[in-house]
Structure formats: structure tokens, C-alpha cells
mmCIF file of C-alpha atoms in Angstrom:
data_model
loop_
_atom_site.group_PDB
_atom_site.id
_atom_site.type_symbol
_atom_site.label_atom_id
_atom_site.label_comp_id
_atom_site.label_asym_id
_atom_site.label_seq_id
_atom_site.Cartn_x
_atom_site.Cartn_y
_atom_site.Cartn_z
ATOM 1 C CA MET A 229 88.688 47.101 -78.962
ATOM 2 C CA SER A 230 86.776 43.904 -79.526
ATOM 3 C CA ASN A 231 83.221 43.260 -78.417
ATOM 4 C CA ALA A 232 84.458 40.903 -75.701
ATOM 5 C CA THR A 233 86.519 43.673 -74.153
ATOM 6 C CA GLN A 234 83.615 46.106 -74.365
ATOM 7 C CA SER A 235 81.267 43.710 -72.581
ATOM 8 C CA ALA A 236 83.902 43.010 -69.945
ATOM 9 C CA LEU A 237 84.200 46.722 -69.235
ATOM 10 C CA ARG A 238 80.423 47.129 -68.959
ATOM 11 C CA GLY A 239 80.046 44.095 -66.688
ATOM 12 C CA SER A 240 77.790 41.122 -67.058
ATOM 13 C CA GLN A 241 74.014 41.043 -67.015
ATOM 14 C CA ARG A 242 74.083 39.746 -63.456
ATOM 15 C CA ASP A 243 75.579 43.036 -62.261
ATOM 16 C CA GLN A 244 72.605 45.050 -63.495
ATOM 17 C CA PRO A 245 70.318 46.620 -60.865
ATOM 18 C CA GLY A 246 67.273 44.572 -59.949
ATOM 19 C CA ASN A 247 68.969 41.161 -60.161
ATOM 20 C CA PRO A 248 69.766 39.702 -56.749
ATOM 21 C CA ARG A 249 73.367 38.609 -56.467
ATOM 22 C CA ALA A 250 74.194 35.184 -55.115
ATOM 23 C CA ALA A 251 76.959 34.629 -52.625
ATOM 24 C CA PHE A 252 80.422 33.662 -53.824
ATOM 25 C CA GLY A 253 80.253 30.586 -56.049
ATOM 26 C CA GLY A 254 76.473 30.593 -56.069
ATOM 27 C CA ILE A 255 76.339 29.328 -52.484
ATOM 28 C CA GLY A 256 73.268 30.759 -50.868
ATOM 29 C CA LYS A 257 73.314 29.221 -47.404
ATOM 30 C CA SER A 258 75.853 28.844 -44.659
ATOM 31 C CA SER A 259 77.393 25.509 -43.770
ATOM 32 C CA VAL A 260 77.669 26.576 -40.154
ATOM 33 C CA ARG A 261 75.869 24.284 -37.750
ATOM 34 C CA ALA A 262 72.443 25.416 -36.593
ATOM 35 C CA THR A 263 73.144 24.573 -32.951
ATOM 36 C CA ASN A 264 75.646 26.187 -30.630
ATOM 37 C CA GLU A 265 76.538 22.893 -28.952
ATOM 38 C CA PRO A 266 79.594 21.062 -30.270
ATOM 39 C CA PRO A 267 79.146 17.491 -31.486
ATOM 40 C CA ASP A 268 79.708 14.724 -28.964
ATOM 41 C CA PHE A 269 83.093 13.605 -30.265
ATOM 42 C CA ILE A 270 83.416 10.764 -27.759
ATOM 43 C CA ALA A 271 80.089 9.260 -28.874
ATOM 44 C CA ILE A 272 81.094 9.660 -32.517
ATOM 45 C CA GLN A 273 84.448 8.012 -31.861
ATOM 46 C CA GLU A 274 82.803 5.071 -30.102
ATOM 47 C CA SER A 275 80.128 4.568 -32.764
ATOM 48 C CA ALA A 276 80.167 1.474 -34.973
ATOM 49 C CA GLU A 277 80.081 3.625 -38.127
ATOM 50 C CA PHE A 278 83.191 5.552 -37.112
ATOM 51 C CA ARG A 279 85.073 2.384 -36.144
ATOM 52 C CA ALA A 280 84.169 0.805 -39.503
ATOM 53 C CA LEU A 281 85.375 3.956 -41.255
ATOM 54 C CA ARG A 282 88.703 3.861 -39.407
ATOM 55 C CA ARG A 283 89.127 0.148 -40.155
ATOM 56 C CA ARG A 284 88.456 0.734 -43.864
ATOM 57 C CA LEU A 285 90.929 3.634 -43.944
ATOM 58 C CA LYS A 286 93.616 1.600 -42.174
ATOM 59 C CA TRP A 287 93.047 -1.249 -44.645
ATOM 60 C CA PHE A 288 94.263 1.050 -47.438
ATOM 61 C CA VAL A 289 96.724 3.395 -45.720
ATOM 62 C CA PHE A 290 98.963 0.935 -43.885
ATOM 63 C CA PRO A 291 99.643 -1.455 -46.785
ATOM 64 C CA ALA A 292 100.078 1.457 -49.208
ATOM 65 C CA THR A 293 102.528 3.153 -46.845
ATOM 66 C CA ALA A 294 104.451 -0.088 -46.254
ATOM 67 C CA PHE A 295 104.644 -0.721 -50.002
ATOM 68 C CA PHE A 296 105.853 2.775 -50.787
ATOM 69 C CA LEU A 297 108.424 2.918 -47.988
ATOM 70 C CA THR A 298 109.793 -0.486 -48.974
ATOM 71 C CA TRP A 299 110.020 0.619 -52.608
ATOM 72 C CA TYR A 300 111.647 3.952 -51.711
ATOM 73 C CA ILE A 301 114.145 2.577 -49.188
ATOM 74 C CA GLY A 302 114.899 -0.316 -51.528
ATOM 75 C CA TYR A 303 115.647 2.130 -54.327
ATOM 76 C CA VAL A 304 117.990 4.158 -52.104
ATOM 77 C CA ALA A 305 119.713 1.018 -50.796
ATOM 78 C CA ILE A 306 120.207 -0.399 -54.289
ATOM 79 C CA ALA A 307 121.548 2.957 -55.475
ATOM 80 C CA ALA A 308 124.005 3.044 -52.570
ATOM 81 C CA TYR A 309 125.171 -0.580 -52.564
ATOM 82 C CA ALA A 310 124.606 -1.956 -56.064
ATOM 83 C CA ARG A 311 126.090 0.733 -58.267
ATOM 84 C CA GLU A 312 126.984 -1.675 -61.050
ATOM 85 C CA PHE A 313 123.386 -2.854 -61.268
ATOM 86 C CA MET A 314 122.013 0.702 -61.304
ATOM 87 C CA ALA A 315 124.540 1.711 -63.971
ATOM 88 C CA ARG A 316 123.572 -1.166 -66.277
ATOM 89 C CA PRO A 317 122.389 0.353 -69.576
ATOM 90 C CA LEU A 318 118.954 -0.613 -70.857
ATOM 91 C CA ILE A 319 118.490 1.486 -74.007
ATOM 92 C CA GLY A 320 121.326 3.732 -75.110
ATOM 93 C CA GLU A 321 122.176 6.095 -72.235
ATOM 94 C CA ILE A 322 119.119 5.090 -70.208
ATOM 95 C CA ASN A 323 120.166 2.868 -67.325
ATOM 96 C CA VAL A 324 118.386 0.895 -64.582
ATOM 97 C CA GLY A 325 118.862 3.669 -62.007
ATOM 98 C CA LEU A 326 117.175 6.253 -64.226
ATOM 99 C CA VAL A 327 114.227 3.969 -64.934
ATOM 100 C CA MET A 328 113.839 3.149 -61.244
ATOM 101 C CA GLY A 329 114.097 6.846 -60.335
ATOM 102 C CA ILE A 330 111.366 7.755 -62.806
ATOM 103 C CA GLY A 331 109.430 4.799 -61.411
ATOM 104 C CA GLN A 332 109.499 6.553 -58.021
ATOM 105 C CA PHE A 333 107.630 9.520 -59.489
ATOM 106 C CA ILE A 334 105.183 7.303 -61.346
ATOM 107 C CA THR A 335 104.538 5.279 -58.190
ATOM 108 C CA THR A 336 103.907 8.457 -56.186
ATOM 109 C CA VAL A 337 101.382 9.784 -58.697
ATOM 110 C CA GLY A 338 99.745 6.372 -59.060
ATOM 111 C CA LEU A 339 99.446 5.795 -55.326
ATOM 112 C CA THR A 340 98.053 9.289 -54.806
ATOM 113 C CA SER A 341 95.492 8.716 -57.561
ATOM 114 C CA LEU A 342 94.483 5.383 -56.027
ATOM 115 C CA TYR A 343 94.034 7.006 -52.631
ATOM 116 C CA VAL A 344 91.920 9.853 -54.030
ATOM 117 C CA ARG A 345 89.708 7.352 -55.845
ATOM 118 C CA PHE A 346 89.454 5.154 -52.744
ATOM 119 C CA ALA A 347 88.625 8.115 -50.507
ATOM 120 C CA ARG A 348 85.955 9.461 -52.861
ATOM 121 C CA ARG A 349 84.212 6.109 -53.133
ATOM 122 C CA ARG A 350 84.728 4.464 -49.752
ATOM 123 C CA ILE A 351 85.614 7.142 -47.176
ATOM 124 C CA ASP A 352 83.999 10.489 -48.040
ATOM 125 C CA PRO A 353 80.384 9.241 -48.223
ATOM 126 C CA ASP A 354 80.698 7.734 -44.737
ATOM 127 C CA VAL A 355 82.389 10.863 -43.382
ATOM 128 C CA ASP A 356 79.540 12.967 -44.756
ATOM 129 C CA ARG A 357 76.985 10.617 -43.195
ATOM 130 C CA ILE A 358 78.708 10.737 -39.791
ATOM 131 C CA ARG A 359 78.924 14.540 -39.925
ATOM 132 C CA HIS A 360 75.293 14.810 -40.912
ATOM 133 C CA ASP A 361 74.222 12.462 -38.105
ATOM 134 C CA ALA A 362 76.276 14.496 -35.630
ATOM 135 C CA GLY A 363 74.542 17.668 -36.804
ATOM 136 C CA GLU A 364 77.777 19.246 -37.938
ATOM 137 C CA TYR A 365 76.285 20.528 -41.167
ATOM 138 C CA ASP A 366 73.095 20.324 -43.179
ATOM 139 C CA GLN A 367 73.204 18.809 -46.634
#
């Protein structure tokens, strides 16, 4: 048995008596709201911050969805009605249909990555601020 296995069997130094153990993941406090009253969702919904957040989200989501649906339905329509075009070879056995099909996957990953980046930078900070102002959790 190696030393690594021996130390794994004995446990780590944190498990020794006398050392206080932290909660799972090192989280020491609860994220549960301090008050028993629910947030005023109507007031939140009518606030200028929330409306600006929704407008910013719509600015990204609707055009991205329209682009992707147009691209996807266009690909299916071309595959169904323009078989000669899709069968046109580009390099060896690789044809237009295969490249466009792989392009569907690349577009999906790219659009998802763009949304995650957009949400982290432009949506999540405002969501956290609105939640904090509503008293939903303490940061």
C-alpha cells in the first residue's frame, strides 16, 4: 500500500478531534431569508430595475431564438427540398449537408456560450441586487 492510501484510510487532519468541522462545501451560514414574510413580488415586478432586467434579457433572447430557429428550420427545409445542393461534395466524401449539420452543433454550443457569458455579465448581477433588495437572501 502506498502512503496516499494509508493517509486516505486514516482520514485527513480535519477529521481529528478538536477541529470544528465546517458545513458541506465550507458554507457556514444559511441562505434562508431572515424574515418569515415572503417578498412583495408585485412590487418587485413593477420596479424599474426589474423592468430594465426583463428588457435586457428580451434584447438577447428573442433575436437569438429567431436566429437559431431560422437557421434550424432553414437547414431542415434545404435538406428536404434541395437534395442536390446538400449532396454537393466539398472535400472528398464531405458534402454540404454534413458541414451544415455539424454547423448546427457548433451554433448550439456557440449560442449557449454567448448566453452564459451574457447572463453572467449583464443579468446575474442585477438579479442578485434585486434579490438582496427584496430581502430574499443576505450576501
